[in-house]
mmCIF file of C-alpha atoms in Angstrom:
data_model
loop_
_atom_site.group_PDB
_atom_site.id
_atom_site.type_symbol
_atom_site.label_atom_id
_atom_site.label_comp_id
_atom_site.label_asym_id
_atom_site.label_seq_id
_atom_site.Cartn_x
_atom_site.Cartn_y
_atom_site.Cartn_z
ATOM 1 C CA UNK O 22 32.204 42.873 -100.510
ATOM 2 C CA UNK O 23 28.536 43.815 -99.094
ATOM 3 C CA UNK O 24 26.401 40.660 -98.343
ATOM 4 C CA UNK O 25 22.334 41.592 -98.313
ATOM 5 C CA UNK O 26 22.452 39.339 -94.860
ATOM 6 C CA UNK O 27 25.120 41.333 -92.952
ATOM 7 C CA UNK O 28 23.930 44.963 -94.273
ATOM 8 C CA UNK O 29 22.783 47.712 -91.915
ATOM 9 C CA UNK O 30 19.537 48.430 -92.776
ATOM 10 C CA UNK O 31 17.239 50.240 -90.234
ATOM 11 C CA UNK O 32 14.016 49.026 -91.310
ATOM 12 C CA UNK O 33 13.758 46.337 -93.862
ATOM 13 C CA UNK O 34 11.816 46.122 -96.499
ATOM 14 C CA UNK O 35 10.911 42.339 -95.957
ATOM 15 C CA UNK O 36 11.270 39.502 -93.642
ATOM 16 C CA UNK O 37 11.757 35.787 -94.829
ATOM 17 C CA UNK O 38 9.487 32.920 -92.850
ATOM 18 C CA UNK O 39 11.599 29.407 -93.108
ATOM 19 C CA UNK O 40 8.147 27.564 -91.475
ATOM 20 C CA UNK O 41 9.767 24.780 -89.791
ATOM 21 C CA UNK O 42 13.638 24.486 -90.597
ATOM 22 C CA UNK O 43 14.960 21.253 -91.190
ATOM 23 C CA UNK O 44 11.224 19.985 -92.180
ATOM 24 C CA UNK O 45 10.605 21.795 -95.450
ATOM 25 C CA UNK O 46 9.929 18.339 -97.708
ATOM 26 C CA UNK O 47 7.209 17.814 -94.893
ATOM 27 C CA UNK O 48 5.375 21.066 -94.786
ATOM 28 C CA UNK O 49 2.854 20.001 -96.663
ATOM 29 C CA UNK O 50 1.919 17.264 -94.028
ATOM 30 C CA UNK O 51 2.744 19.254 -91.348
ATOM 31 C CA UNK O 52 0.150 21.926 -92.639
ATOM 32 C CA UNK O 53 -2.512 19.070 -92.029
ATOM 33 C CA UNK O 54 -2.928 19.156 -88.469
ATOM 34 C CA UNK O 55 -2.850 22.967 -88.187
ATOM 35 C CA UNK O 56 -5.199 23.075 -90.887
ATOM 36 C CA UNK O 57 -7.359 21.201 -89.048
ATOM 37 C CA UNK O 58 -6.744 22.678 -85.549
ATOM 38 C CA UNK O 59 -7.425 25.508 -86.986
ATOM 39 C CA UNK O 60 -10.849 24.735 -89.040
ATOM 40 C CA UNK O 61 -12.055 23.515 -85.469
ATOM 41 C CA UNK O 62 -11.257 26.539 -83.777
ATOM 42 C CA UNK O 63 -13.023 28.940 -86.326
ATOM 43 C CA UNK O 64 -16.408 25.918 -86.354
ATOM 44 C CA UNK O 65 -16.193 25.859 -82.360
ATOM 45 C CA UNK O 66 -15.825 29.850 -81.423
ATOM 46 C CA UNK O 67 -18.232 30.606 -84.058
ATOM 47 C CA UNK O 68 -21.025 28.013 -82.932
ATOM 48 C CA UNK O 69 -20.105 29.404 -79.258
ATOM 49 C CA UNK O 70 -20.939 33.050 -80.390
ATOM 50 C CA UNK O 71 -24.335 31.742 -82.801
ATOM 51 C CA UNK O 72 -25.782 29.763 -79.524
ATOM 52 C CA UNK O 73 -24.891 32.761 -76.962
ATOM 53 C CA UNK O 74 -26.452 35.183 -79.328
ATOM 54 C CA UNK O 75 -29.445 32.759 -79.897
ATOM 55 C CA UNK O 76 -30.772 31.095 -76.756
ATOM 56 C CA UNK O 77 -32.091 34.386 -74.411
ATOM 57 C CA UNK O 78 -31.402 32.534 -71.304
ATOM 58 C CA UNK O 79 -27.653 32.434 -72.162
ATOM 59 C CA UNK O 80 -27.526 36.571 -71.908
ATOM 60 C CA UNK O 81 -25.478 36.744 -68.598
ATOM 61 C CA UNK O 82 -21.704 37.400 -67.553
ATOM 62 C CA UNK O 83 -20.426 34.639 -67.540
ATOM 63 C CA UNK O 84 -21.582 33.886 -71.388
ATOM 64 C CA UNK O 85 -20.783 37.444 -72.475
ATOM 65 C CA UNK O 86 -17.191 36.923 -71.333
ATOM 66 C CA UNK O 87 -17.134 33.763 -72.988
ATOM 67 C CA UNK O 88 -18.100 35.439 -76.177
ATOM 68 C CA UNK O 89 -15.128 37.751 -75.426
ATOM 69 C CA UNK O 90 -12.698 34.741 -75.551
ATOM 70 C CA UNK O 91 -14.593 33.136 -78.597
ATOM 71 C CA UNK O 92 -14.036 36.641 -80.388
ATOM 72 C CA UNK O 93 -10.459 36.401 -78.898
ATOM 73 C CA UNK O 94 -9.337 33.217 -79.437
ATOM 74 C CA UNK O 95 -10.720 33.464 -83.484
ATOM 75 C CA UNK O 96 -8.437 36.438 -83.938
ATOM 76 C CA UNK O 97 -5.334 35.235 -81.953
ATOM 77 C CA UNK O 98 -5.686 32.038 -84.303
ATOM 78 C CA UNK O 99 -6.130 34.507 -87.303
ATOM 79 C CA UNK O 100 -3.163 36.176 -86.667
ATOM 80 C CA UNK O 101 -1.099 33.717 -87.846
ATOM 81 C CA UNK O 102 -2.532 30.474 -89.057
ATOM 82 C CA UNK O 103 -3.144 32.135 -92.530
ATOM 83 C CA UNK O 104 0.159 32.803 -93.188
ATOM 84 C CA UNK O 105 1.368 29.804 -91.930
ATOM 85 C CA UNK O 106 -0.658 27.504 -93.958
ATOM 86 C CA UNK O 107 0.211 29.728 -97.148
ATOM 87 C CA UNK O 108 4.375 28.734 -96.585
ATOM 88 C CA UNK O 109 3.401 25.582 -95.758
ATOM 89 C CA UNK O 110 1.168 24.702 -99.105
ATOM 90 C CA UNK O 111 2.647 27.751 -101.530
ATOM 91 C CA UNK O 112 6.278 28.571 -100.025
ATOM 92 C CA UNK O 113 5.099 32.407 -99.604
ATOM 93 C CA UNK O 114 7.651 33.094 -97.584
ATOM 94 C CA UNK O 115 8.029 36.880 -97.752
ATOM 95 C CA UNK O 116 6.312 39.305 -95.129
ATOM 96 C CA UNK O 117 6.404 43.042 -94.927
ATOM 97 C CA UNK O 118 8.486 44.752 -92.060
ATOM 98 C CA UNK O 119 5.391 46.151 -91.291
ATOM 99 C CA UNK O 120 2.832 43.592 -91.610
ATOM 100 C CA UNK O 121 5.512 41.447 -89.315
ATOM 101 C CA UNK O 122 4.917 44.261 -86.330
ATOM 102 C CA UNK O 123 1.418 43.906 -86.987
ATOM 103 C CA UNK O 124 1.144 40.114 -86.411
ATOM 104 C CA UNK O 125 3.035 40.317 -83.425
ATOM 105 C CA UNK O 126 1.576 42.970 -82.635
ATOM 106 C CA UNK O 127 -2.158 41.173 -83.076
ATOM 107 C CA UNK O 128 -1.155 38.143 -81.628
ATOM 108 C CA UNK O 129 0.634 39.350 -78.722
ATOM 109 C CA UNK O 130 -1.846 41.937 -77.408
ATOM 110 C CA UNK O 131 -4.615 39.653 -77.690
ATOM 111 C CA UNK O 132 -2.194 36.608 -75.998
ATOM 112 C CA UNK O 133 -2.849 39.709 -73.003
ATOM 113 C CA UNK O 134 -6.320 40.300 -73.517
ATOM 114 C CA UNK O 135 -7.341 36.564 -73.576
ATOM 115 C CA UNK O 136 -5.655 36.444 -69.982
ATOM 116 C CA UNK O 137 -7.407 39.697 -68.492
ATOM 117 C CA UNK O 138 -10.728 37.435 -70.083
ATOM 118 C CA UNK O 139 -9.860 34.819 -67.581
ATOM 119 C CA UNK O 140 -9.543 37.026 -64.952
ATOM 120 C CA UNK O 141 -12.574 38.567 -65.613
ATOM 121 C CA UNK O 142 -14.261 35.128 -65.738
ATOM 122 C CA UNK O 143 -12.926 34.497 -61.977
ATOM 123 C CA UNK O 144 -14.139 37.584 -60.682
ATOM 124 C CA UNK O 145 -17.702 36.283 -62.333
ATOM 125 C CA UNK O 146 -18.093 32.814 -60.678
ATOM 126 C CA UNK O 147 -16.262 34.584 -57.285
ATOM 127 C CA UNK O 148 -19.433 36.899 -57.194
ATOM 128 C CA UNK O 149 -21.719 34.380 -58.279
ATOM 129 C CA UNK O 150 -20.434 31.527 -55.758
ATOM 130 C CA UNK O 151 -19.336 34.346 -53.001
ATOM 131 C CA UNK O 152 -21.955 36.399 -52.835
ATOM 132 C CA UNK O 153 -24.438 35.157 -55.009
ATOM 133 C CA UNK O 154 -27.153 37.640 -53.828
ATOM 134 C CA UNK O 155 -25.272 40.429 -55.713
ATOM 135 C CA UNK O 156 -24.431 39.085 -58.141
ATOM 136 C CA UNK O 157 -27.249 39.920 -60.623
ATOM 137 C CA UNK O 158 -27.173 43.760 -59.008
ATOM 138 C CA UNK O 159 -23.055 43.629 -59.025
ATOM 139 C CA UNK O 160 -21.893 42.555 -62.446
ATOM 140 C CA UNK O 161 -24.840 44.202 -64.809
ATOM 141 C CA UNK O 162 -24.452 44.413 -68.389
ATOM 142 C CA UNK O 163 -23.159 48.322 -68.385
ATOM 143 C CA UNK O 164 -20.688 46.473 -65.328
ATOM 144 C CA UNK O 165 -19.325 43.761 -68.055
ATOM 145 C CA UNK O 166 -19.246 46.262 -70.974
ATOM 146 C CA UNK O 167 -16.697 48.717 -68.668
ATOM 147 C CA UNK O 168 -14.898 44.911 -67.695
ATOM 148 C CA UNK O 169 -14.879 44.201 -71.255
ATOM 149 C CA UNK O 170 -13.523 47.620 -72.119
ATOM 150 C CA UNK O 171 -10.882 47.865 -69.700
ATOM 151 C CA UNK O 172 -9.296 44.071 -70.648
ATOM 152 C CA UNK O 173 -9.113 45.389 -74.445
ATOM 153 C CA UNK O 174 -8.055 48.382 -73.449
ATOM 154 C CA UNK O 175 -5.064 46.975 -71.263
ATOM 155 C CA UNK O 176 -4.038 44.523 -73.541
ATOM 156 C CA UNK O 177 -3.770 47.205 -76.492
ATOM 157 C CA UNK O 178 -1.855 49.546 -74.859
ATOM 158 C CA UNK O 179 0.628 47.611 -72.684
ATOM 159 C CA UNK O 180 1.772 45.456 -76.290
ATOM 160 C CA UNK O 181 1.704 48.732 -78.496
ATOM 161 C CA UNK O 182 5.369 49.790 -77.506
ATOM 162 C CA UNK O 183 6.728 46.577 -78.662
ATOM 163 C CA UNK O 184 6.597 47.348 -82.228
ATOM 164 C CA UNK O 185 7.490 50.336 -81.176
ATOM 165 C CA UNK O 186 10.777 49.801 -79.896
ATOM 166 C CA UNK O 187 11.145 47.047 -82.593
ATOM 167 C CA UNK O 188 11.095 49.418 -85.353
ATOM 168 C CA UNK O 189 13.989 51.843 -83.783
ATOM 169 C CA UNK O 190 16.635 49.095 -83.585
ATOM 170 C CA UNK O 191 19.010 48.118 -86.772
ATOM 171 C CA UNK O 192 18.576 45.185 -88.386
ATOM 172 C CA UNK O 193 22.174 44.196 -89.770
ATOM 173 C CA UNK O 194 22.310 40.457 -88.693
ATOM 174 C CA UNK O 195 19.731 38.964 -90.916
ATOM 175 C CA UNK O 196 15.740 39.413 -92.003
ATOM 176 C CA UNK O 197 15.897 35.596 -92.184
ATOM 177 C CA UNK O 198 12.974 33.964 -89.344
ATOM 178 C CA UNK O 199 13.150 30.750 -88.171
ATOM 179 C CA UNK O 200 9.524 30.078 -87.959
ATOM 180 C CA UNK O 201 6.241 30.733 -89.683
ATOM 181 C CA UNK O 202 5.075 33.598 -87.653
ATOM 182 C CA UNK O 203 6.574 36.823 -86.415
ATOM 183 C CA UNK O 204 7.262 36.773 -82.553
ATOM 184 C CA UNK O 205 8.357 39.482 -80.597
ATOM 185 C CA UNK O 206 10.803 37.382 -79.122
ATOM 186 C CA UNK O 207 12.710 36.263 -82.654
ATOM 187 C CA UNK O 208 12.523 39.679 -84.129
ATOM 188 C CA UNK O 209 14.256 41.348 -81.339
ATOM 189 C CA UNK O 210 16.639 38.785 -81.788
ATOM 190 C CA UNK O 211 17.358 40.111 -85.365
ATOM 191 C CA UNK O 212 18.490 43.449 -83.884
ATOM 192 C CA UNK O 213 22.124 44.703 -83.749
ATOM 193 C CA UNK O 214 21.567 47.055 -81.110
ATOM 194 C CA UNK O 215 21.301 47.244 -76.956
ATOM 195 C CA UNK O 216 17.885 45.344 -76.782
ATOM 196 C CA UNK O 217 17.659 45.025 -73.105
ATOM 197 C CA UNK O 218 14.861 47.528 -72.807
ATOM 198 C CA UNK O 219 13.050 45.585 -75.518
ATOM 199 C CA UNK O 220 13.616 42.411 -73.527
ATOM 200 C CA UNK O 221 13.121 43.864 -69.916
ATOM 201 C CA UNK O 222 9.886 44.905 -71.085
ATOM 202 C CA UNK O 223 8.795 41.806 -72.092
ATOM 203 C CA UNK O 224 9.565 40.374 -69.640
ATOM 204 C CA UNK O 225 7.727 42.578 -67.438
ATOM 205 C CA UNK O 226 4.365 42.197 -69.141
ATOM 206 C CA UNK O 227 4.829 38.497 -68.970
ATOM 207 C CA UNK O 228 5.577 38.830 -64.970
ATOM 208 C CA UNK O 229 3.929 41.622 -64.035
ATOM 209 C CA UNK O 230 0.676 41.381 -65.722
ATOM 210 C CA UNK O 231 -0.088 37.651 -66.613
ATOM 211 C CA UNK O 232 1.788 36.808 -63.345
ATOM 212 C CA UNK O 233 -0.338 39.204 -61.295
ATOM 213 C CA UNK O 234 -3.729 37.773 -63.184
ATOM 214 C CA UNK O 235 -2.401 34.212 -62.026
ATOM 215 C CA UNK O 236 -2.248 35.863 -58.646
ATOM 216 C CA UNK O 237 -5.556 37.586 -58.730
ATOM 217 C CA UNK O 238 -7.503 34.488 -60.410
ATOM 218 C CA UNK O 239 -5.493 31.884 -57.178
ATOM 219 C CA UNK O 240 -6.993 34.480 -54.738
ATOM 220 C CA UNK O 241 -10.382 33.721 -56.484
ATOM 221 C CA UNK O 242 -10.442 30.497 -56.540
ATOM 222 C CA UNK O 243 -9.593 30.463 -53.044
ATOM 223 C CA UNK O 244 -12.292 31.683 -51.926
ATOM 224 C CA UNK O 245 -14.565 30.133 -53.736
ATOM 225 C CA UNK O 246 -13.312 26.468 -52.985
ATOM 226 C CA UNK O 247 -13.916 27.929 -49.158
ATOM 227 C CA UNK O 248 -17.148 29.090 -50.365
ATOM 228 C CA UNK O 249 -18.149 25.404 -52.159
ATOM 229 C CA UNK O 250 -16.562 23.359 -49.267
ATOM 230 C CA UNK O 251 -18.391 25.484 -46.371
ATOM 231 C CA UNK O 252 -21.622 23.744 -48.010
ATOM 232 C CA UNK O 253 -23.735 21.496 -46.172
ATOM 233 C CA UNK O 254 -24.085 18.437 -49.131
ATOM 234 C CA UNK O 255 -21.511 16.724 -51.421
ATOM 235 C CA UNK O 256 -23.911 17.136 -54.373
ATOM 236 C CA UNK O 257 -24.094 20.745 -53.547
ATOM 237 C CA UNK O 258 -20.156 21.078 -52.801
ATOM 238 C CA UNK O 259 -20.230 19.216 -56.135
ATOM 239 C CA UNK O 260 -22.766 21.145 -58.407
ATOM 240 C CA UNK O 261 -21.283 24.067 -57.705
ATOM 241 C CA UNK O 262 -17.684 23.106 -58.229
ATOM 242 C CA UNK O 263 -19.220 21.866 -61.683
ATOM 243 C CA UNK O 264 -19.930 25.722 -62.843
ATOM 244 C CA UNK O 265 -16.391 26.527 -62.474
ATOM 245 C CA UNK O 266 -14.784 23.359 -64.064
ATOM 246 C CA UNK O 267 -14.592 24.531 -67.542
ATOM 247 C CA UNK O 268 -13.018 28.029 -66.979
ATOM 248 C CA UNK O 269 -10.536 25.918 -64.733
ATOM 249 C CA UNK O 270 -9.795 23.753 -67.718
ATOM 250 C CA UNK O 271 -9.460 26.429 -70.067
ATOM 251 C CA UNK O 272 -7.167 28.608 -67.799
ATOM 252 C CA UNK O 273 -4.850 25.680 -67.432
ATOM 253 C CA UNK O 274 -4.766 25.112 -71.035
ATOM 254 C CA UNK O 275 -3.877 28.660 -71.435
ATOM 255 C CA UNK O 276 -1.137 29.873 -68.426
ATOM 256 C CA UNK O 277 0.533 26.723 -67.300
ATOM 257 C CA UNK O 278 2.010 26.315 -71.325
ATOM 258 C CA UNK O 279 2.452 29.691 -71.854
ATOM 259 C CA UNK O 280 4.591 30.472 -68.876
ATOM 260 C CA UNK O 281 6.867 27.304 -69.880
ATOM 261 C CA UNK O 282 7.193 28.373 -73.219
ATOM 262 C CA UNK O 283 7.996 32.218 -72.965
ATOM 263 C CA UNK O 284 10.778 31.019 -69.794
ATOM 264 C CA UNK O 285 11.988 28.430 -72.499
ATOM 265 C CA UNK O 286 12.432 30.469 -75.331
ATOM 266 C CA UNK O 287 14.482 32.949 -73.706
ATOM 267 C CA UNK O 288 16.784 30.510 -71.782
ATOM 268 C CA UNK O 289 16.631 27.026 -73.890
ATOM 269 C CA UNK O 290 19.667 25.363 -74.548
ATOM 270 C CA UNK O 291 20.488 22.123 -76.558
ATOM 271 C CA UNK O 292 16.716 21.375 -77.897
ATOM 272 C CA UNK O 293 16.401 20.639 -81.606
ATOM 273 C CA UNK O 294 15.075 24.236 -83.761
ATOM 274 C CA UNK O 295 12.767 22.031 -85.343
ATOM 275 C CA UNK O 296 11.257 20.572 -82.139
ATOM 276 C CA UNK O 297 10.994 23.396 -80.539
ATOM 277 C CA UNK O 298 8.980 25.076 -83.312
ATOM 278 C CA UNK O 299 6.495 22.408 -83.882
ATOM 279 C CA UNK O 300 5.319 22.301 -80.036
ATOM 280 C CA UNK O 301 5.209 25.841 -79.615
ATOM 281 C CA UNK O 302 2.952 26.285 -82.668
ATOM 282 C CA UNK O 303 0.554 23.376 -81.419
ATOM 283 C CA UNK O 304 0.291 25.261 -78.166
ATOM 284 C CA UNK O 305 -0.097 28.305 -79.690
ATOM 285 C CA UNK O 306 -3.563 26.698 -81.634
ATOM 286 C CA UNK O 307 -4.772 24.865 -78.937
ATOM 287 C CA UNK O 308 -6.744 27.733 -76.485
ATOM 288 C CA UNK O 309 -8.172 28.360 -79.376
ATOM 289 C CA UNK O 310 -9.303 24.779 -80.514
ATOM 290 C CA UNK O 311 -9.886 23.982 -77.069
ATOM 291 C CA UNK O 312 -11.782 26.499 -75.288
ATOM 292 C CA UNK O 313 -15.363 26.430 -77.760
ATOM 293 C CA UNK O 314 -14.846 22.148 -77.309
ATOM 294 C CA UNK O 315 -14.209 22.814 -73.242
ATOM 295 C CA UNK O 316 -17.192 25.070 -72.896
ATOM 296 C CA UNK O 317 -19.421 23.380 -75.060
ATOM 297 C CA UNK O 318 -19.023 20.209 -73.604
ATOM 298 C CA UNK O 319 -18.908 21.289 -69.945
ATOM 299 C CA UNK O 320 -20.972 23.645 -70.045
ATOM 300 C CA UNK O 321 -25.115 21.925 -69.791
ATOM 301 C CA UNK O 322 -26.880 24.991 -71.466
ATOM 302 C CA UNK O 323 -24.608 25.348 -74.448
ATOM 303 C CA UNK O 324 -24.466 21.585 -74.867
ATOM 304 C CA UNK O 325 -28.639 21.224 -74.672
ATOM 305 C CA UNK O 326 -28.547 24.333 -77.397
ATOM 306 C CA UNK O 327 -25.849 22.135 -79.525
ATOM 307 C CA UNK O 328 -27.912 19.076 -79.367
ATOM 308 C CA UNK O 329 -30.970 21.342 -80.629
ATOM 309 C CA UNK O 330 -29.163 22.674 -83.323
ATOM 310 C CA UNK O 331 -27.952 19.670 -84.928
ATOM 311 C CA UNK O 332 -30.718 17.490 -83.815
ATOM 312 C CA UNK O 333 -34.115 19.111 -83.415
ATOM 313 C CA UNK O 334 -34.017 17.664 -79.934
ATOM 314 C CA UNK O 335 -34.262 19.301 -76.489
ATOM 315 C CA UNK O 336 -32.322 17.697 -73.458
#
């Protein structure tokens, strides 16, 4: 007798989100904190992108990238918030084969892009704390457009075979997901076929190209903490340690997590489904919620442009 869960089927027609299995009579709470997480995160990168585009004196590197990672962190939250929200509230469970490759797909690529951002960030306040001379004739706009290109560019290409692959493997286990989103990961998991290639190569994006952007952005830093502790004052050593603070912030938010998480998934053993799923989501939202707040905050020209905004007052 033929079971719909056990049938070969080379490309199904439909894959079924559970959200978060064992909590379904709390989704609807659940969905509160995401919801809000996420209402932050759209609020904060687009008052980041508003104030950039406004104030004339924020039209540098630095704030360009940052409107990279505002543009980047809105579509990475995009990607699957929405659907999440809509099993959480309506049970829509369903998603296309298709549209399932295309949210991992979105959300993975960009997960690449946001790091080349950082990267690109580092390479900004290296110049500007390095060689600060330069840096106005080193990093010109046509400079950050080919930087900008290039990190979009990487990240697009180096994720495109993993739907790829995905879609060439048989499906005969189940099209059941244990999660609200599609993750490269928990497809290829789905697969009754030789997946090592599938999992090598993710594995070597996560190594060899986040690792070697952890590597670059150390050698950075490195320098520039010789640069900032090679200066004559501690209110210098300390005002210019102060322009790098928030992308510090932000890149620990982003690597430290996501390094734990990716090792975890693969190699976990013994930790609650349920658990698991909840903590990975809520790091999975909080670049995005983070990053505008981080900046914003930390940063003394956005914040003065904030206060004007919503108070009429200059600082």
């Amino acid at each position: 007798m033929s079971d719909s869960n056990t049938t070969d089927f080379t490309n199904p027609s439909t894959f079924i989100l559970l959200g978060i299995p064992g909590l379904e009579a709390a989704h609807v709470w659940i969905s509160i904190p995401f919801c809000t997480m996420y209402v932050i995160a759209i609020l904060g990168n687009f008052t980041i992108l508003f104030i950039v585009k406004m104030e004339v004196s924020l039209h540098g590197p630095m704030y360009y990238f940052l409107c990279l990672l505002a543009v980047t962190d809105l579509i990475m939250s995009t990607s699957i918030l929405p659907k999440m929200l809509s099993i959480f509230w309506f049970s829509a469970r369903e998603i296309s084969f298709s549209a399932c490759l295309t949210q991992l797909y979105v959300f993975h690529s960009f997960s690449v892009i946001e790091s080349g951002i950082f990267v690109a960030m580092a390479f900004d306040r290296y110049v500007a704390i390095c060689n600060p001379l330069r840096h106005a004739t080193t990093l010109t706009n046509r400079v950050v457009a080919k930087i900008s290109l290039a990190v979009v560019l990487r990240g697009s290409m180096l994720v495109l075979p993993y739907p790829f692959l995905l879609r060439q493997w048989p499906y005969c286990r189940t099209n059941i997901i244990p999660q609200p989103y599609c993750g490269h990961m928990v497809v290829l998991k789905l697969a009754c076929a030789d997946i090592r290639i599938s999992s090598y190569y993710g594995l070597f994006v996560l190594f060899c190209v986040m690792g070697l952007d952890v590597i670059f952005i150390i050698l950075s830093y490195t320098q520039i903490l010789r640069a900032i502790f090679s200066l004559p004052t501690k209110d210098a050593r300390l005002k210019t340690l102060g322009t790098c603070s928030s992308h510090l912030f932000s890149i620990l938010v982003f690597y430290i997590p996501d390094l734990f998480f990716s090792l975890f998934y693969r190699f976990y053993q013994n930790v609650p489904l349920h658990f698991h799923i909840l903590v990975v989501n809520v790091y999975y939202m909080m670049p995005s919620m983070l990053n505008p707040i981080i900046y914003g905050v930390r940063t003394k020209q956005i914040w003065g442009r904030v206060l004007r905004l919503f108070t009429h007052k200059g600082t």
